[in-house]
JSON list of C-alpha atoms in Angstrom, two decimals:
[
{"chain": "P", "resi": 1, "resn": "MET", "atom": "CA", "xyz": [153.06, 90.20, 66.41]},
{"chain": "P", "resi": 2, "resn": "SER", "atom": "CA", "xyz": [151.02, 93.50, 66.88]},
{"chain": "P", "resi": 3, "resn": "PRO", "atom": "CA", "xyz": [153.54, 96.21, 66.57]},
{"chain": "P", "resi": 4, "resn": "ILE", "atom": "CA", "xyz": [151.95, 97.46, 70.39]},
{"chain": "P", "resi": 5, "resn": "GLY", "atom": "CA", "xyz": [153.16, 96.79, 73.96]},
{"chain": "P", "resi": 6, "resn": "ALA", "atom": "CA", "xyz": [150.08, 95.27, 75.97]},
{"chain": "P", "resi": 7, "resn": "SER", "atom": "CA", "xyz": [149.69, 94.42, 79.51]},
{"chain": "P", "resi": 8, "resn": "SER", "atom": "CA", "xyz": [147.44, 92.58, 82.80]},
{"chain": "P", "resi": 9, "resn": "THR", "atom": "CA", "xyz": [147.53, 92.58, 85.91]},
{"chain": "P", "resi": 10, "resn": "VAL", "atom": "CA", "xyz": [147.15, 89.21, 88.08]},
{"chain": "P", "resi": 11, "resn": "MET", "atom": "CA", "xyz": [146.83, 89.35, 91.36]},
{"chain": "P", "resi": 12, "resn": "VAL", "atom": "CA", "xyz": [148.21, 86.18, 93.33]},
{"chain": "P", "resi": 13, "resn": "ALA", "atom": "CA", "xyz": [147.15, 85.21, 96.49]},
{"chain": "P", "resi": 14, "resn": "LEU", "atom": "CA", "xyz": [145.16, 82.00, 97.86]},
{"chain": "P", "resi": 15, "resn": "LYS", "atom": "CA", "xyz": [142.81, 82.15, 95.62]},
{"chain": "P", "resi": 16, "resn": "PRO", "atom": "CA", "xyz": [143.62, 83.86, 92.34]},
{"chain": "P", "resi": 17, "resn": "LEU", "atom": "CA", "xyz": [141.56, 84.56, 89.31]},
{"chain": "P", "resi": 18, "resn": "PRO", "atom": "CA", "xyz": [142.04, 82.32, 86.97]},
{"chain": "P", "resi": 19, "resn": "PHE", "atom": "CA", "xyz": [144.75, 82.33, 84.65]},
{"chain": "P", "resi": 20, "resn": "GLY", "atom": "CA", "xyz": [143.41, 81.51, 81.35]},
{"chain": "P", "resi": 21, "resn": "THR", "atom": "CA", "xyz": [141.39, 84.84, 81.21]},
{"chain": "P", "resi": 22, "resn": "VAL", "atom": "CA", "xyz": [143.87, 86.47, 82.28]},
{"chain": "P", "resi": 23, "resn": "VAL", "atom": "CA", "xyz": [145.20, 86.29, 79.83]},
{"chain": "P", "resi": 24, "resn": "ARG", "atom": "CA", "xyz": [142.11, 85.80, 76.96]},
{"chain": "P", "resi": 25, "resn": "SER", "atom": "CA", "xyz": [142.56, 89.75, 78.63]},
{"chain": "P", "resi": 26, "resn": "CYS", "atom": "CA", "xyz": [144.87, 90.77, 76.70]},
{"chain": "P", "resi": 27, "resn": "GLY", "atom": "CA", "xyz": [144.08, 89.94, 73.87]},
{"chain": "P", "resi": 28, "resn": "SER", "atom": "CA", "xyz": [145.92, 86.79, 70.92]},
{"chain": "P", "resi": 29, "resn": "HIS", "atom": "CA", "xyz": [149.64, 88.76, 71.61]},
{"chain": "P", "resi": 30, "resn": "ILE", "atom": "CA", "xyz": [150.11, 88.84, 75.43]},
{"chain": "P", "resi": 31, "resn": "SER", "atom": "CA", "xyz": [148.07, 84.94, 75.23]},
{"chain": "P", "resi": 32, "resn": "SER", "atom": "CA", "xyz": [150.87, 83.48, 72.63]},
{"chain": "P", "resi": 33, "resn": "VAL", "atom": "CA", "xyz": [153.91, 84.53, 74.88]},
{"chain": "P", "resi": 34, "resn": "CYS", "atom": "CA", "xyz": [152.40, 83.65, 78.20]},
{"chain": "P", "resi": 35, "resn": "GLY", "atom": "CA", "xyz": [151.93, 80.27, 77.21]},
{"chain": "P", "resi": 36, "resn": "GLY", "atom": "CA", "xyz": [151.93, 77.65, 80.64]},
{"chain": "P", "resi": 37, "resn": "GLY", "atom": "CA", "xyz": [155.17, 78.50, 81.09]},
{"chain": "P", "resi": 38, "resn": "LEU", "atom": "CA", "xyz": [154.32, 81.84, 82.88]},
{"chain": "P", "resi": 39, "resn": "ARG", "atom": "CA", "xyz": [151.88, 79.40, 84.72]},
{"chain": "P", "resi": 40, "resn": "GLY", "atom": "CA", "xyz": [154.00, 77.90, 86.22]},
{"chain": "P", "resi": 41, "resn": "TRP", "atom": "CA", "xyz": [156.61, 80.82, 87.55]},
{"chain": "P", "resi": 42, "resn": "VAL", "atom": "CA", "xyz": [153.50, 81.89, 89.42]},
{"chain": "P", "resi": 43, "resn": "SER", "atom": "CA", "xyz": [152.70, 78.92, 90.50]},
{"chain": "P", "resi": 44, "resn": "THR", "atom": "CA", "xyz": [155.82, 78.45, 92.41]},
{"chain": "P", "resi": 45, "resn": "SER", "atom": "CA", "xyz": [158.35, 81.76, 92.09]},
{"chain": "P", "resi": 46, "resn": "ILE", "atom": "CA", "xyz": [155.73, 83.75, 94.85]},
{"chain": "P", "resi": 47, "resn": "ARG", "atom": "CA", "xyz": [156.33, 82.84, 97.82]},
{"chain": "P", "resi": 48, "resn": "VAL", "atom": "CA", "xyz": [153.45, 85.21, 99.36]},
{"chain": "P", "resi": 49, "resn": "ASP", "atom": "CA", "xyz": [150.12, 85.25, 100.22]},
{"chain": "P", "resi": 50, "resn": "ARG", "atom": "CA", "xyz": [149.21, 88.02, 98.45]},
{"chain": "P", "resi": 51, "resn": "ALA", "atom": "CA", "xyz": [150.92, 89.88, 95.97]},
{"chain": "P", "resi": 52, "resn": "ILE", "atom": "CA", "xyz": [151.01, 91.82, 92.42]},
{"chain": "P", "resi": 53, "resn": "VAL", "atom": "CA", "xyz": [152.35, 90.43, 89.05]},
{"chain": "P", "resi": 54, "resn": "LYS", "atom": "CA", "xyz": [151.91, 92.13, 86.01]},
{"chain": "P", "resi": 55, "resn": "LEU", "atom": "CA", "xyz": [152.67, 91.17, 83.30]},
{"chain": "P", "resi": 56, "resn": "THR", "atom": "CA", "xyz": [153.98, 93.55, 80.21]},
{"chain": "P", "resi": 57, "resn": "VAL", "atom": "CA", "xyz": [154.32, 92.47, 76.51]},
{"chain": "P", "resi": 58, "resn": "THR", "atom": "CA", "xyz": [156.21, 94.41, 74.45]},
{"chain": "P", "resi": 59, "resn": "ARG", "atom": "CA", "xyz": [157.60, 94.17, 70.38]},
{"chain": "P", "resi": 60, "resn": "GLY", "atom": "CA", "xyz": [160.86, 94.66, 71.18]},
{"chain": "P", "resi": 61, "resn": "THR", "atom": "CA", "xyz": [164.32, 96.04, 70.98]},
{"chain": "P", "resi": 62, "resn": "GLY", "atom": "CA", "xyz": [165.34, 97.06, 67.33]},
{"chain": "P", "resi": 63, "resn": "GLU", "atom": "CA", "xyz": [166.26, 100.53, 65.25]},
{"chain": "P", "resi": 64, "resn": "ARG", "atom": "CA", "xyz": [164.87, 104.06, 65.88]},
{"chain": "P", "resi": 65, "resn": "GLY", "atom": "CA", "xyz": [161.55, 104.38, 64.67]},
{"chain": "P", "resi": 66, "resn": "TYR", "atom": "CA", "xyz": [157.92, 102.41, 64.32]},
{"chain": "P", "resi": 67, "resn": "ARG", "atom": "CA", "xyz": [158.39, 99.93, 61.65]},
{"chain": "P", "resi": 68, "resn": "ALA", "atom": "CA", "xyz": [157.84, 95.87, 63.02]},
{"chain": "P", "resi": 69, "resn": "ARG", "atom": "CA", "xyz": [161.57, 94.87, 61.48]},
{"chain": "P", "resi": 70, "resn": "PRO", "atom": "CA", "xyz": [161.08, 90.17, 60.44]},
{"chain": "P", "resi": 71, "resn": "GLY", "atom": "CA", "xyz": [162.53, 88.28, 63.57]},
{"chain": "P", "resi": 72, "resn": "VAL", "atom": "CA", "xyz": [162.35, 90.57, 66.36]},
{"chain": "P", "resi": 73, "resn": "ARG", "atom": "CA", "xyz": [161.88, 88.73, 69.47]},
{"chain": "P", "resi": 74, "resn": "THR", "atom": "CA", "xyz": [159.24, 90.15, 71.99]},
{"chain": "P", "resi": 75, "resn": "THR", "atom": "CA", "xyz": [159.86, 91.43, 74.65]},
{"chain": "P", "resi": 76, "resn": "ARG", "atom": "CA", "xyz": [158.05, 89.80, 78.52]},
{"chain": "P", "resi": 77, "resn": "ILE", "atom": "CA", "xyz": [158.17, 91.61, 81.40]},
{"chain": "P", "resi": 78, "resn": "THR", "atom": "CA", "xyz": [157.03, 90.30, 84.56]},
{"chain": "P", "resi": 79, "resn": "SER", "atom": "CA", "xyz": [156.86, 92.68, 88.66]},
{"chain": "P", "resi": 80, "resn": "LEU", "atom": "CA", "xyz": [156.00, 91.30, 91.34]},
{"chain": "P", "resi": 81, "resn": "TYR", "atom": "CA", "xyz": [154.88, 94.12, 93.68]},
{"chain": "P", "resi": 82, "resn": "ALA", "atom": "CA", "xyz": [153.80, 94.38, 97.72]},
{"chain": "P", "resi": 83, "resn": "TRP", "atom": "CA", "xyz": [150.01, 93.91, 98.03]},
{"chain": "P", "resi": 84, "resn": "PRO", "atom": "CA", "xyz": [148.50, 97.84, 98.67]},
{"chain": "P", "resi": 85, "resn": "ASP", "atom": "CA", "xyz": [147.76, 98.94, 101.56]},
{"chain": "P", "resi": 86, "resn": "LEU", "atom": "CA", "xyz": [143.66, 100.08, 100.68]},
{"chain": "P", "resi": 87, "resn": "PRO", "atom": "CA", "xyz": [141.89, 102.41, 102.46]},
{"chain": "P", "resi": 88, "resn": "ALA", "atom": "CA", "xyz": [139.00, 100.83, 104.91]},
{"chain": "P", "resi": 89, "resn": "ARG", "atom": "CA", "xyz": [136.46, 104.02, 103.90]},
{"chain": "P", "resi": 90, "resn": "ILE", "atom": "CA", "xyz": [136.26, 102.87, 100.40]},
{"chain": "P", "resi": 91, "resn": "PHE", "atom": "CA", "xyz": [135.20, 98.85, 101.22]},
{"chain": "P", "resi": 92, "resn": "GLN", "atom": "CA", "xyz": [133.02, 99.98, 103.90]},
{"chain": "P", "resi": 93, "resn": "GLU", "atom": "CA", "xyz": [131.49, 103.36, 102.61]},
{"chain": "P", "resi": 94, "resn": "GLY", "atom": "CA", "xyz": [132.53, 103.25, 98.86]},
{"chain": "P", "resi": 95, "resn": "MET", "atom": "CA", "xyz": [134.27, 105.27, 96.49]},
{"chain": "P", "resi": 96, "resn": "ARG", "atom": "CA", "xyz": [134.49, 108.91, 95.28]},
{"chain": "P", "resi": 97, "resn": "LEU", "atom": "CA", "xyz": [133.86, 109.08, 92.24]},
{"chain": "P", "resi": 98, "resn": "CYS", "atom": "CA", "xyz": [134.89, 113.07, 89.96]},
{"chain": "P", "resi": 99, "resn": "LEU", "atom": "CA", "xyz": [134.39, 113.83, 86.09]},
{"chain": "P", "resi": 100, "resn": "CYS", "atom": "CA", "xyz": [137.63, 114.21, 83.79]},
{"chain": "P", "resi": 101, "resn": "ARG", "atom": "CA", "xyz": [138.53, 116.74, 81.81]},
{"chain": "P", "resi": 102, "resn": "THR", "atom": "CA", "xyz": [140.31, 113.96, 80.18]},
{"chain": "P", "resi": 103, "resn": "ARG", "atom": "CA", "xyz": [139.17, 112.81, 77.06]},
{"chain": "P", "resi": 104, "resn": "VAL", "atom": "CA", "xyz": [139.41, 108.98, 76.30]},
{"chain": "P", "resi": 105, "resn": "SER", "atom": "CA", "xyz": [140.85, 108.90, 72.69]},
{"chain": "P", "resi": 106, "resn": "ARG", "atom": "CA", "xyz": [138.01, 106.04, 70.39]},
{"chain": "P", "resi": 107, "resn": "ASN", "atom": "CA", "xyz": [140.30, 103.23, 68.23]},
{"chain": "P", "resi": 108, "resn": "ARG", "atom": "CA", "xyz": [138.82, 99.79, 66.64]},
{"chain": "P", "resi": 109, "resn": "ARG", "atom": "CA", "xyz": [141.84, 98.37, 66.72]},
{"chain": "P", "resi": 110, "resn": "LEU", "atom": "CA", "xyz": [142.80, 99.02, 70.19]},
{"chain": "P", "resi": 111, "resn": "ALA", "atom": "CA", "xyz": [139.59, 98.82, 71.48]},
{"chain": "P", "resi": 112, "resn": "GLY", "atom": "CA", "xyz": [139.56, 96.32, 74.92]},
{"chain": "P", "resi": 113, "resn": "ILE", "atom": "CA", "xyz": [142.75, 95.63, 75.15]},
{"chain": "P", "resi": 114, "resn": "LYS", "atom": "CA", "xyz": [145.42, 96.62, 78.19]},
{"chain": "P", "resi": 115, "resn": "HIS", "atom": "CA", "xyz": [147.49, 97.96, 75.77]},
{"chain": "P", "resi": 116, "resn": "LEU", "atom": "CA", "xyz": [150.42, 100.79, 77.28]},
{"chain": "P", "resi": 117, "resn": "ASN", "atom": "CA", "xyz": [148.93, 103.97, 75.32]},
{"chain": "P", "resi": 118, "resn": "CYS", "atom": "CA", "xyz": [148.01, 105.45, 78.81]},
{"chain": "P", "resi": 119, "resn": "LEU", "atom": "CA", "xyz": [148.54, 108.89, 78.49]},
{"chain": "P", "resi": 120, "resn": "PRO", "atom": "CA", "xyz": [145.38, 109.49, 78.91]},
{"chain": "P", "resi": 121, "resn": "GLN", "atom": "CA", "xyz": [145.18, 107.70, 82.17]},
{"chain": "P", "resi": 122, "resn": "VAL", "atom": "CA", "xyz": [147.95, 109.57, 83.04]},
{"chain": "P", "resi": 123, "resn": "LEU", "atom": "CA", "xyz": [146.49, 113.16, 82.86]},
{"chain": "P", "resi": 124, "resn": "ALA", "atom": "CA", "xyz": [143.33, 112.44, 84.11]},
{"chain": "P", "resi": 125, "resn": "ARG", "atom": "CA", "xyz": [144.70, 110.73, 87.07]},
{"chain": "P", "resi": 126, "resn": "ASN", "atom": "CA", "xyz": [146.62, 114.07, 87.70]},
{"chain": "P", "resi": 127, "resn": "GLU", "atom": "CA", "xyz": [143.56, 115.85, 87.41]},
{"chain": "P", "resi": 128, "resn": "TRP", "atom": "CA", "xyz": [143.27, 115.45, 90.98]},
{"chain": "P", "resi": 129, "resn": "ASP", "atom": "CA", "xyz": [144.54, 115.19, 94.58]},
{"chain": "P", "resi": 130, "resn": "ASP", "atom": "CA", "xyz": [142.80, 113.05, 97.54]},
{"chain": "P", "resi": 131, "resn": "GLU", "atom": "CA", "xyz": [139.84, 114.55, 97.64]},
{"chain": "P", "resi": 132, "resn": "TYR", "atom": "CA", "xyz": [138.59, 110.92, 95.14]},
{"chain": "P", "resi": 133, "resn": "ASP", "atom": "CA", "xyz": [139.44, 107.92, 94.70]},
{"chain": "P", "resi": 134, "resn": "GLU", "atom": "CA", "xyz": [138.58, 107.47, 90.61]},
{"chain": "P", "resi": 135, "resn": "GLY", "atom": "CA", "xyz": [138.52, 109.27, 87.96]},
{"chain": "P", "resi": 136, "resn": "VAL", "atom": "CA", "xyz": [135.39, 108.49, 85.14]},
{"chain": "P", "resi": 137, "resn": "MET", "atom": "CA", "xyz": [137.04, 109.19, 80.82]},
{"chain": "P", "resi": 138, "resn": "LEU", "atom": "CA", "xyz": [134.44, 110.21, 78.43]},
{"chain": "P", "resi": 139, "resn": "ASP", "atom": "CA", "xyz": [135.23, 109.90, 74.99]},
{"chain": "P", "resi": 140, "resn": "GLU", "atom": "CA", "xyz": [134.67, 113.04, 72.33]},
{"chain": "P", "resi": 141, "resn": "SER", "atom": "CA", "xyz": [130.94, 112.08, 72.07]},
{"chain": "P", "resi": 142, "resn": "ASP", "atom": "CA", "xyz": [130.42, 112.36, 75.48]},
{"chain": "P", "resi": 143, "resn": "HIS", "atom": "CA", "xyz": [130.18, 108.63, 76.43]},
{"chain": "P", "resi": 144, "resn": "VAL", "atom": "CA", "xyz": [131.50, 106.98, 79.36]},
{"chain": "P", "resi": 145, "resn": "VAL", "atom": "CA", "xyz": [134.54, 104.56, 78.19]},
{"chain": "P", "resi": 146, "resn": "GLU", "atom": "CA", "xyz": [135.68, 103.78, 81.93]},
{"chain": "P", "resi": 147, "resn": "GLY", "atom": "CA", "xyz": [137.41, 104.74, 85.52]},
{"chain": "P", "resi": 148, "resn": "THR", "atom": "CA", "xyz": [141.28, 105.71, 85.13]},
{"chain": "P", "resi": 149, "resn": "MET", "atom": "CA", "xyz": [141.84, 102.59, 86.43]},
{"chain": "P", "resi": 150, "resn": "THR", "atom": "CA", "xyz": [138.81, 100.34, 86.48]},
{"chain": "P", "resi": 151, "resn": "ASN", "atom": "CA", "xyz": [135.50, 99.23, 84.32]},
{"chain": "P", "resi": 152, "resn": "ILE", "atom": "CA", "xyz": [131.86, 100.92, 85.73]},
{"chain": "P", "resi": 153, "resn": "PHE", "atom": "CA", "xyz": [128.95, 99.34, 85.94]},
{"chain": "P", "resi": 154, "resn": "LEU", "atom": "CA", "xyz": [125.93, 101.37, 86.86]},
{"chain": "P", "resi": 155, "resn": "GLN", "atom": "CA", "xyz": [122.40, 100.65, 88.52]},
{"chain": "P", "resi": 156, "resn": "LEU", "atom": "CA", "xyz": [119.51, 102.23, 85.77]},
{"chain": "P", "resi": 157, "resn": "GLU", "atom": "CA", "xyz": [116.31, 101.56, 87.30]},
{"chain": "P", "resi": 158, "resn": "GLY", "atom": "CA", "xyz": [116.34, 98.30, 87.62]},
{"chain": "P", "resi": 159, "resn": "ARG", "atom": "CA", "xyz": [119.09, 95.85, 85.15]},
{"chain": "P", "resi": 160, "resn": "LEU", "atom": "CA", "xyz": [122.40, 96.89, 85.35]},
{"chain": "P", "resi": 161, "resn": "VAL", "atom": "CA", "xyz": [124.84, 98.33, 82.70]},
{"chain": "P", "resi": 162, "resn": "THR", "atom": "CA", "xyz": [127.88, 98.62, 81.65]},
{"chain": "P", "resi": 163, "resn": "PRO", "atom": "CA", "xyz": [129.57, 101.01, 78.74]},
{"chain": "P", "resi": 164, "resn": "ARG", "atom": "CA", "xyz": [130.08, 99.05, 75.45]},
{"chain": "P", "resi": 165, "resn": "LEU", "atom": "CA", "xyz": [133.71, 98.46, 74.69]},
{"chain": "P", "resi": 166, "resn": "ASP", "atom": "CA", "xyz": [133.94, 98.44, 70.50]},
{"chain": "P", "resi": 167, "resn": "GLN", "atom": "CA", "xyz": [135.32, 102.14, 70.45]},
{"chain": "P", "resi": 168, "resn": "ALA", "atom": "CA", "xyz": [137.89, 102.09, 73.24]},
{"chain": "P", "resi": 169, "resn": "GLY", "atom": "CA", "xyz": [138.32, 101.42, 76.93]},
{"chain": "P", "resi": 170, "resn": "VAL", "atom": "CA", "xyz": [139.75, 98.04, 78.74]},
{"chain": "P", "resi": 171, "resn": "GLU", "atom": "CA", "xyz": [137.37, 95.45, 78.78]},
{"chain": "P", "resi": 172, "resn": "GLY", "atom": "CA", "xyz": [139.22, 93.81, 82.34]},
{"chain": "P", "resi": 173, "resn": "VAL", "atom": "CA", "xyz": [139.23, 90.67, 83.35]},
{"chain": "P", "resi": 174, "resn": "MET", "atom": "CA", "xyz": [136.98, 91.45, 87.14]},
{"chain": "P", "resi": 175, "resn": "ARG", "atom": "CA", "xyz": [134.34, 93.12, 84.17]},
{"chain": "P", "resi": 176, "resn": "GLN", "atom": "CA", "xyz": [133.99, 89.53, 82.66]},
{"chain": "P", "resi": 177, "resn": "GLN", "atom": "CA", "xyz": [133.46, 88.35, 86.13]},
{"chain": "P", "resi": 178, "resn": "VAL", "atom": "CA", "xyz": [130.95, 90.52, 87.16]},
{"chain": "P", "resi": 179, "resn": "LEU", "atom": "CA", "xyz": [128.81, 90.13, 84.06]},
{"chain": "P", "resi": 180, "resn": "ARG", "atom": "CA", "xyz": [128.77, 86.59, 84.13]},
{"chain": "P", "resi": 181, "resn": "GLU", "atom": "CA", "xyz": [128.40, 86.18, 87.92]},
{"chain": "P", "resi": 182, "resn": "ALA", "atom": "CA", "xyz": [125.36, 88.73, 88.22]},
{"chain": "P", "resi": 183, "resn": "ARG", "atom": "CA", "xyz": [123.24, 87.49, 84.74]},
{"chain": "P", "resi": 184, "resn": "ASP", "atom": "CA", "xyz": [123.61, 83.65, 86.48]},
{"chain": "P", "resi": 185, "resn": "LEU", "atom": "CA", "xyz": [121.52, 85.95, 89.56]},
{"chain": "P", "resi": 186, "resn": "GLY", "atom": "CA", "xyz": [119.58, 86.45, 86.90]},
{"chain": "P", "resi": 187, "resn": "TYR", "atom": "CA", "xyz": [120.23, 91.16, 87.14]},
{"chain": "P", "resi": 188, "resn": "ASP", "atom": "CA", "xyz": [119.35, 92.53, 83.80]},
{"chain": "P", "resi": 189, "resn": "CYS", "atom": "CA", "xyz": [123.26, 93.45, 83.10]},
{"chain": "P", "resi": 190, "resn": "VAL", "atom": "CA", "xyz": [123.55, 94.28, 79.51]},
{"chain": "P", "resi": 191, "resn": "GLU", "atom": "CA", "xyz": [126.67, 96.11, 77.76]},
{"chain": "P", "resi": 192, "resn": "GLU", "atom": "CA", "xyz": [124.79, 99.48, 75.71]},
{"chain": "P", "resi": 193, "resn": "ASP", "atom": "CA", "xyz": [126.05, 103.03, 75.09]},
{"chain": "P", "resi": 194, "resn": "VAL", "atom": "CA", "xyz": [126.09, 105.33, 78.14]},
{"chain": "P", "resi": 195, "resn": "THR", "atom": "CA", "xyz": [126.27, 108.75, 77.51]},
{"chain": "P", "resi": 196, "resn": "LEU", "atom": "CA", "xyz": [127.36, 111.20, 80.35]},
{"chain": "P", "resi": 197, "resn": "ALA", "atom": "CA", "xyz": [123.18, 112.15, 81.17]},
{"chain": "P", "resi": 198, "resn": "ILE", "atom": "CA", "xyz": [122.16, 108.42, 81.45]},
{"chain": "P", "resi": 199, "resn": "LEU", "atom": "CA", "xyz": [125.53, 108.13, 84.25]},
{"chain": "P", "resi": 200, "resn": "GLU", "atom": "CA", "xyz": [124.04, 111.09, 85.52]},
{"chain": "P", "resi": 201, "resn": "ARG", "atom": "CA", "xyz": [120.21, 109.50, 85.81]},
{"chain": "P", "resi": 202, "resn": "ALA", "atom": "CA", "xyz": [121.75, 106.72, 87.57]},
{"chain": "P", "resi": 203, "resn": "SER", "atom": "CA", "xyz": [120.95, 105.73, 91.42]},
{"chain": "P", "resi": 204, "resn": "GLY", "atom": "CA", "xyz": [123.97, 103.29, 91.90]},
{"chain": "P", "resi": 205, "resn": "MET", "atom": "CA", "xyz": [127.77, 102.33, 90.77]},
{"chain": "P", "resi": 206, "resn": "ILE", "atom": "CA", "xyz": [129.99, 99.88, 90.61]},
{"chain": "P", "resi": 207, "resn": "LEU", "atom": "CA", "xyz": [133.25, 99.31, 90.19]},
{"chain": "P", "resi": 208, "resn": "THR", "atom": "CA", "xyz": [135.82, 96.59, 89.27]},
{"chain": "P", "resi": 209, "resn": "ASN", "atom": "CA", "xyz": [139.27, 95.86, 88.26]},
{"chain": "P", "resi": 210, "resn": "SER", "atom": "CA", "xyz": [141.79, 92.74, 89.00]},
{"chain": "P", "resi": 211, "resn": "VAL", "atom": "CA", "xyz": [142.78, 93.94, 92.77]},
{"chain": "P", "resi": 212, "resn": "LEU", "atom": "CA", "xyz": [139.90, 95.94, 93.84]},
{"chain": "P", "resi": 213, "resn": "GLY", "atom": "CA", "xyz": [137.30, 93.59, 92.81]},
{"chain": "P", "resi": 214, "resn": "VAL", "atom": "CA", "xyz": [133.96, 94.62, 93.08]},
{"chain": "P", "resi": 215, "resn": "MET", "atom": "CA", "xyz": [133.70, 97.80, 94.90]},
{"chain": "P", "resi": 216, "resn": "GLY", "atom": "CA", "xyz": [130.55, 100.21, 95.77]},
{"chain": "P", "resi": 217, "resn": "VAL", "atom": "CA", "xyz": [130.62, 104.20, 95.18]},
{"chain": "P", "resi": 218, "resn": "ALA", "atom": "CA", "xyz": [129.28, 106.25, 97.77]},
{"chain": "P", "resi": 219, "resn": "GLU", "atom": "CA", "xyz": [129.48, 109.62, 95.75]},
{"chain": "P", "resi": 220, "resn": "PHE", "atom": "CA", "xyz": [130.07, 110.72, 91.58]},
{"chain": "P", "resi": 221, "resn": "ASP", "atom": "CA", "xyz": [130.50, 114.56, 91.72]},
{"chain": "P", "resi": 222, "resn": "ASP", "atom": "CA", "xyz": [129.68, 115.16, 95.01]},
{"chain": "P", "resi": 223, "resn": "ARG", "atom": "CA", "xyz": [126.32, 112.82, 94.91]},
{"chain": "P", "resi": 224, "resn": "THR", "atom": "CA", "xyz": [124.91, 110.73, 97.08]},
{"chain": "P", "resi": 225, "resn": "LEU", "atom": "CA", "xyz": [124.50, 107.87, 95.05]},
{"chain": "P", "resi": 226, "resn": "SER", "atom": "CA", "xyz": [122.77, 104.44, 96.68]},
{"chain": "P", "resi": 227, "resn": "LYS", "atom": "CA", "xyz": [124.25, 101.41, 97.30]},
{"chain": "P", "resi": 228, "resn": "VAL", "atom": "CA", "xyz": [123.48, 98.28, 94.25]},
{"chain": "P", "resi": 229, "resn": "GLU", "atom": "CA", "xyz": [120.83, 96.04, 95.27]},
{"chain": "P", "resi": 230, "resn": "CYS", "atom": "CA", "xyz": [122.65, 92.87, 93.78]},
{"chain": "P", "resi": 231, "resn": "LEU", "atom": "CA", "xyz": [126.83, 94.51, 94.78]},
{"chain": "P", "resi": 232, "resn": "ALA", "atom": "CA", "xyz": [127.18, 91.75, 97.93]},
{"chain": "P", "resi": 233, "resn": "SER", "atom": "CA", "xyz": [125.49, 88.89, 96.53]},
{"chain": "P", "resi": 234, "resn": "LEU", "atom": "CA", "xyz": [128.32, 89.86, 93.33]},
{"chain": "P", "resi": 235, "resn": "ARG", "atom": "CA", "xyz": [130.77, 89.98, 95.75]},
{"chain": "P", "resi": 236, "resn": "GLU", "atom": "CA", "xyz": [130.25, 86.44, 97.64]},
{"chain": "P", "resi": 237, "resn": "ARG", "atom": "CA", "xyz": [130.01, 85.09, 94.78]},
{"chain": "P", "resi": 238, "resn": "LEU", "atom": "CA", "xyz": [133.34, 86.73, 93.39]},
{"chain": "P", "resi": 239, "resn": "ARG", "atom": "CA", "xyz": [134.90, 85.34, 96.97]},
{"chain": "P", "resi": 240, "resn": "ASP", "atom": "CA", "xyz": [137.70, 83.15, 95.45]},
{"chain": "P", "resi": 241, "resn": "VAL", "atom": "CA", "xyz": [138.53, 85.05, 93.24]},
{"chain": "P", "resi": 242, "resn": "VAL", "atom": "CA", "xyz": [139.35, 88.15, 94.51]},
{"chain": "P", "resi": 243, "resn": "ALA", "atom": "CA", "xyz": [141.77, 88.21, 97.67]},
{"chain": "P", "resi": 244, "resn": "THR", "atom": "CA", "xyz": [140.85, 91.73, 98.89]}
]
């Protein structure tokens, strides 16, 4: 078991995300703890049409300090939240984005995992109030990583490009779904290093996470963006796993 904590957000709806996909997105330390028993709990204990279940796994309790003592039992926290009341505007017009001043730290050992070391995201999210819906985060080398709570896809000269996440960032569940579905639809959808200069050339942008699903972007840093060509097709293909 890794000494760090990890988490995943599962949307529980009439047609929820594939459970195995959610578990795999958090890496082996979630997968080894959350086996079939958790699947059964989710399927039998949730008595609402739509809700959010957050799974958090920590190293467990122990003495002060960072050393992981042998035999410590991991702690699994399962939290149930009401479905958020999202504004209709973001679905009809698209989201408004800003560029965050706070940077994401690069660490290959943490890259891809939704872990609990999220202080940069906390700081970044407090850079704006209600004038924006989400913020784009860069690393120290001016490479685009992700939003504070979303993954990013850019429309660039007929291609759909998402930042490579081998140094930092979360390989979100919906990001994986969009990569697969966009390619199945025949779009040139790739993972590449994306600099700030490339981001500023994008004609359109979409954001993804397991609660929002696939969202269009209306503005980035007060610049109006075009609607991504495959947005409607992706939403149609993912309708069975998106509860928004």
